[in-house]
Amino acid sequence: PLDAEMEAAASLAQQVLPPRSRNHRRKKKNQGADGYENSGHETSDFLFTEDDKSDYFVTEDDKDDDDGGDAEDEINNDSVMETINVATAKLSIEGAENGNDADNITCKEDITLTTCASPTHSPPLSPPQPSTATLSKPRRKRAPRKRGKGKKGPQPVPEDHLPDSIVTQDDDENDATRTLDGQSQQKGVVQEEEQSANPLYVSCQVCTDQPPQQQQQYDDSIYIDEDDDDYPADMRIQKEEEEEQLEEDAPKKPKRTIEEELTFLERISDTRYQVQVGFVPNMKVPAEIIVNSDLQTLLVQELRDTCCIGPYAEAEQSFIPALRQAANVAALPGIVKASLAMPDVHSGYGFCIGNVAAFDMEDPLSVVSPGGVGFDINCGVRLIRTNLTEVDLTGEMKEKLAEEMFQKIPVGVGRKGEIKCTEDDLDRLLAEGVDWAVEKGLAWPEDRDHCEENGRMDMADPSFVSKRAKKRGLKQLGTLGAGNHYAEIQIVDEVYDQNAADTMGIGKVGQVCIMIHTGSRGLGHQVATDALTTMERAMSKDKIELNDRQLSCARIGSREGKEYLAGMASAANFAWVNRSCITALTRKVFADMFKRTPEEMEMHLVYDVCHNIAKVEEHSIGGVMKKLLVHRKGSTRAFPPYHPNIPKDYQSIGQPVLIGGTMGTCSYVLVGTDKGMTETFGSTCHGAGRALSRNQSRKKLDHVQVLERLKNDGISIRVASPMLVAEEAPESYKNVTDVIDTCEDAGISRKVVKLRPVAVIKG
């Protein structure tokens, strides 16, 4: 007979391990890029009073008290997992064909049960059902969900699903959505993992659904669970199956060849092409693309690579080329004049990057679309001038300055800000924008005069920003982020318009400037994500039909539309304050390094522009002034001289326009023109625009070689995640000079100054 231990093992082996919850929520913990810890920060008397120091800067005690994670999303990493050896015995089946003799059973395999030893969690042990083939049944992996009408709501498309020959969306939308090793992830979705190598374990449903070796940490930006949907799982699956069946039963429309596609593309001038009505269904106006012949070739090639899918099958495809995206925008209700695309155009989420579209505020059918703003609301650029020259950066000073900026300005995925911000502070700054920063000593009073909208959108209402968005914003104020966001020390390299340059205070060749490019970080991303679900319901209620569900929208005058605009404006105010905080940190770094005050170095703000925003503006349509809601996604406002919405000291030259180049290439300062006001709603480009997808960049470029080339060019670089450098290499983007020249040839903006980078700080 079996002894007591062997009998217990045999008894345990007859029971069934409770199945893991299919809809378990994945846990994650916030951490810095490459394990980079928050550095200390000393304040200076010129920036803060003694009271301000204690109230608005993070102290070492604060860092000890706050681990930077989200309490409701945190994994209890301190839990100790115990391994209990239940029995070691041989389970050998030797008997007749019709049954097993208990006397012949011996145990020969270790049966190990794993449980959580947390003092508050003690789930009962439930051993597994043995099998002649395996001791555990492999978990059925969930089939990937297809994007299309059968799926609830629009979802971002992972880059790994894109063809190698086509371009992905701009980083302005998907900042900080990659793992630290540079691998792309689908925005907001974490893929399910393989089941543990240990086949026998008991999961604690309170702590974690995974065995200890399965636990992973994810950046806070990966926050949407795959199963986090409006419908319960069974209802959602049933709904998807029904809609997919309807799509299969519907008659298929014919697909066009690339030659047939190009018959809709008409050349208007050397810098303007028009996509005629009829290219996609339901176009209200044409789409106009401002590109030269070289840039137009890239767009046509992108269309050629996807033409086999056809223009009537958006629900079946995971990528939509920029030309078709611009045309789909032209089919939105209430759009006026044309759907416009700037020279840096490339495919994005819903709207293409570089898209400008205006909607009549008096038309009850007009819509607002989060896809026309982007996920990084009010991503923008600001330029700070100094009276320093390149001579002041000789020797070791440039390297020391770059290192100090890298240490004091939080960069990279998951970095916490150096600026303390309470919940009350957050609500105030969401409503007041730069006015709050001025009150707290984080910005100079004159700074707000040189920001679009004076750094404050009055339609903001923090009550329409979700708790989740606010939680993300609390720890990210004063942070740069990752992707194509940066802080650069630049030198005035060439002056094209001396009068305009002198008016801005940047008219001396060799003059040192600082350019900052970042946005609303996780708070803005969450506002956009929250809005997509709301817009889906609004479209169903108002029976709005779209060519692409990524264009989810709501009537401007509807409750959903007003709430989104209020939340978007709040996120825009956050972005202006975020850039103001980074400016305060930059001024302090320069003061510490050069032993002079920022006032003595004349560190004035030249201007601050946003290039992901929707604003209410007045424009002439057919000779009649109309109030329009102008969406600018990856495009910059460029108002002409004497426009009432630009600062008084720039009235004679027009609005400054700041165009950041690629990492290691030049940037530009432009001004707006009268022609741009009449033809593009006072808009121009925002940067170079991607030429290679991030996947292509990682495959074709070596980050070590990229860093070496920058060093050989005399550019100091500090980067939190070196593996991501290849994604932002100059070869990954279009030639920024071609883009700028196209804008000038088209008459929508004028060149004033070219800036050359000497030090780059990136996430």
PDB file of C-alpha atoms in Angstrom, residues 514-619:
ATOM      1  CA  ILE A 514      17.675  76.888 -26.666  1.00  0.00           C
ATOM      2  CA  MET A 515      14.790  75.064 -28.360  1.00  0.00           C
ATOM      3  CA  ILE A 516      12.358  72.899 -26.370  1.00  0.00           C
ATOM      4  CA  HIS A 517       9.947  70.438 -28.001  1.00  0.00           C
ATOM      5  CA  THR A 518       7.397  68.584 -25.875  1.00  0.00           C
ATOM      6  CA  GLY A 519       3.679  68.521 -25.088  1.00  0.00           C
ATOM      7  CA  SER A 520       1.020  67.453 -22.602  1.00  0.00           C
ATOM      8  CA  ARG A 521       2.585  64.041 -21.915  1.00  0.00           C
ATOM      9  CA  GLY A 522       0.423  61.298 -20.430  1.00  0.00           C
ATOM     10  CA  LEU A 523      -2.334  63.678 -19.378  1.00  0.00           C
ATOM     11  CA  GLY A 524      -3.025  64.744 -22.951  1.00  0.00           C
ATOM     12  CA  HIS A 525      -2.784  61.179 -24.193  1.00  0.00           C
ATOM     13  CA  GLN A 526      -5.379  60.093 -21.654  1.00  0.00           C
ATOM     14  CA  VAL A 527      -7.738  62.947 -22.570  1.00  0.00           C
ATOM     15  CA  ALA A 528      -7.598  61.841 -26.216  1.00  0.00           C
ATOM     16  CA  THR A 529      -8.068  58.190 -25.331  1.00  0.00           C
ATOM     17  CA  ASP A 530     -11.048  58.928 -23.115  1.00  0.00           C
ATOM     18  CA  ALA A 531     -12.606  60.998 -25.885  1.00  0.00           C
ATOM     19  CA  LEU A 532     -12.455  58.202 -28.454  1.00  0.00           C
ATOM     20  CA  THR A 533     -14.878  56.074 -26.458  1.00  0.00           C
ATOM     21  CA  THR A 534     -17.184  59.039 -25.961  1.00  0.00           C
ATOM     22  CA  MET A 535     -17.080  59.884 -29.665  1.00  0.00           C
ATOM     23  CA  GLU A 536     -18.074  56.345 -30.601  1.00  0.00           C
ATOM     24  CA  ARG A 537     -21.261  56.697 -28.607  1.00  0.00           C
ATOM     25  CA  ALA A 538     -21.904  60.153 -30.061  1.00  0.00           C
ATOM     26  CA  MET A 539     -21.579  58.860 -33.624  1.00  0.00           C
ATOM     27  CA  SER A 540     -24.005  56.061 -32.920  1.00  0.00           C
ATOM     28  CA  LYS A 541     -26.488  58.476 -31.375  1.00  0.00           C
ATOM     29  CA  ASP A 542     -26.247  61.063 -34.181  1.00  0.00           C
ATOM     30  CA  LYS A 543     -25.866  58.450 -36.941  1.00  0.00           C
ATOM     31  CA  ILE A 544     -22.572  59.887 -38.225  1.00  0.00           C
ATOM     32  CA  GLU A 545     -21.008  57.691 -40.917  1.00  0.00           C
ATOM     33  CA  LEU A 546     -17.278  57.799 -41.635  1.00  0.00           C
ATOM     34  CA  ASN A 547     -14.861  56.341 -44.160  1.00  0.00           C
ATOM     35  CA  ASP A 548     -12.416  55.569 -41.350  1.00  0.00           C
ATOM     36  CA  ARG A 549     -13.393  54.884 -37.746  1.00  0.00           C
ATOM     37  CA  GLN A 550     -10.157  56.486 -36.568  1.00  0.00           C
ATOM     38  CA  LEU A 551     -11.871  59.773 -37.441  1.00  0.00           C
ATOM     39  CA  SER A 552     -14.312  59.324 -34.550  1.00  0.00           C
ATOM     40  CA  CYS A 553     -16.044  62.640 -33.946  1.00  0.00           C
ATOM     41  CA  ALA A 554     -19.009  64.438 -32.405  1.00  0.00           C
ATOM     42  CA  ARG A 555     -21.070  67.465 -33.359  1.00  0.00           C
ATOM     43  CA  ILE A 556     -19.311  70.612 -32.152  1.00  0.00           C
ATOM     44  CA  GLY A 557     -22.472  71.768 -30.411  1.00  0.00           C
ATOM     45  CA  SER A 558     -23.236  68.417 -28.795  1.00  0.00           C
ATOM     46  CA  ARG A 559     -22.525  67.599 -25.167  1.00  0.00           C
ATOM     47  CA  GLU A 560     -19.750  65.212 -26.223  1.00  0.00           C
ATOM     48  CA  GLY A 561     -18.185  67.803 -28.513  1.00  0.00           C
ATOM     49  CA  LYS A 562     -18.203  70.539 -25.885  1.00  0.00           C
ATOM     50  CA  GLU A 563     -16.790  68.235 -23.230  1.00  0.00           C
ATOM     51  CA  TYR A 564     -13.933  67.146 -25.483  1.00  0.00           C
ATOM     52  CA  LEU A 565     -13.045  70.747 -26.363  1.00  0.00           C
ATOM     53  CA  ALA A 566     -13.030  71.653 -22.659  1.00  0.00           C
ATOM     54  CA  GLY A 567     -10.783  68.695 -21.830  1.00  0.00           C
ATOM     55  CA  MET A 568      -8.543  69.344 -24.836  1.00  0.00           C
ATOM     56  CA  ALA A 569      -8.110  72.999 -23.818  1.00  0.00           C
ATOM     57  CA  SER A 570      -7.189  71.895 -20.296  1.00  0.00           C
ATOM     58  CA  ALA A 571      -4.530  69.555 -21.699  1.00  0.00           C
ATOM     59  CA  ALA A 572      -3.255  72.395 -23.893  1.00  0.00           C
ATOM     60  CA  ASN A 573      -2.850  74.573 -20.793  1.00  0.00           C
ATOM     61  CA  PHE A 574      -0.938  71.732 -19.131  1.00  0.00           C
ATOM     62  CA  ALA A 575       1.437  71.590 -22.112  1.00  0.00           C
ATOM     63  CA  TRP A 576       2.206  75.318 -21.903  1.00  0.00           C
ATOM     64  CA  VAL A 577       2.921  75.001 -18.185  1.00  0.00           C
ATOM     65  CA  ASN A 578       5.050  71.917 -18.845  1.00  0.00           C
ATOM     66  CA  ARG A 579       7.226  73.833 -21.305  1.00  0.00           C
ATOM     67  CA  SER A 580       7.353  76.755 -18.860  1.00  0.00           C
ATOM     68  CA  CYS A 581       8.667  74.464 -16.111  1.00  0.00           C
ATOM     69  CA  ILE A 582      11.361  73.092 -18.421  1.00  0.00           C
ATOM     70  CA  THR A 583      12.258  76.689 -19.302  1.00  0.00           C
ATOM     71  CA  ALA A 584      12.640  77.489 -15.582  1.00  0.00           C
ATOM     72  CA  LEU A 585      14.935  74.486 -15.145  1.00  0.00           C
ATOM     73  CA  THR A 586      16.940  75.510 -18.228  1.00  0.00           C
ATOM     74  CA  ARG A 587      17.386  79.065 -16.976  1.00  0.00           C
ATOM     75  CA  LYS A 588      18.622  77.721 -13.658  1.00  0.00           C
ATOM     76  CA  VAL A 589      21.117  75.374 -15.334  1.00  0.00           C
ATOM     77  CA  PHE A 590      22.576  78.227 -17.400  1.00  0.00           C
ATOM     78  CA  ALA A 591      22.749  80.453 -14.305  1.00  0.00           C
ATOM     79  CA  ASP A 592      24.611  77.773 -12.351  1.00  0.00           C
ATOM     80  CA  MET A 593      27.047  77.054 -15.176  1.00  0.00           C
ATOM     81  CA  PHE A 594      27.845  80.635 -16.230  1.00  0.00           C
ATOM     82  CA  LYS A 595      27.516  82.214 -12.750  1.00  0.00           C
ATOM     83  CA  ARG A 596      25.175  84.867 -14.122  1.00  0.00           C
ATOM     84  CA  THR A 597      21.457  85.407 -13.706  1.00  0.00           C
ATOM     85  CA  PRO A 598      19.075  84.586 -16.566  1.00  0.00           C
ATOM     86  CA  GLU A 599      18.233  88.280 -16.751  1.00  0.00           C
ATOM     87  CA  GLU A 600      21.897  89.134 -17.251  1.00  0.00           C
ATOM     88  CA  MET A 601      22.096  86.539 -20.032  1.00  0.00           C
ATOM     89  CA  GLU A 602      18.854  87.924 -21.549  1.00  0.00           C
ATOM     90  CA  MET A 603      17.210  84.501 -21.600  1.00  0.00           C
ATOM     91  CA  HIS A 604      13.938  85.768 -23.040  1.00  0.00           C
ATOM     92  CA  LEU A 605      11.263  83.642 -24.671  1.00  0.00           C
ATOM     93  CA  VAL A 606      11.148  84.334 -28.412  1.00  0.00           C
ATOM     94  CA  TYR A 607       7.875  82.477 -28.950  1.00  0.00           C
ATOM     95  CA  ASP A 608       5.949  79.298 -28.118  1.00  0.00           C
ATOM     96  CA  VAL A 609       3.888  77.568 -30.821  1.00  0.00           C
ATOM     97  CA  CYS A 610       1.657  74.515 -30.690  1.00  0.00           C
ATOM     98  CA  HIS A 611       1.184  72.124 -33.596  1.00  0.00           C
ATOM     99  CA  ASN A 612      -1.447  69.674 -32.261  1.00  0.00           C
ATOM    100  CA  ILE A 613      -4.570  71.678 -31.449  1.00  0.00           C
ATOM    101  CA  ALA A 614      -8.095  72.712 -32.450  1.00  0.00           C
ATOM    102  CA  LYS A 615      -8.954  76.415 -32.112  1.00  0.00           C
ATOM    103  CA  VAL A 616     -11.900  78.686 -32.814  1.00  0.00           C
ATOM    104  CA  GLU A 617     -10.757  81.303 -35.347  1.00  0.00           C
ATOM    105  CA  GLU A 618     -12.242  83.696 -37.889  1.00  0.00           C
ATOM    106  CA  HIS A 619     -11.390  83.237 -41.561  1.00  0.00           C
TER     107      HIS A 619
END
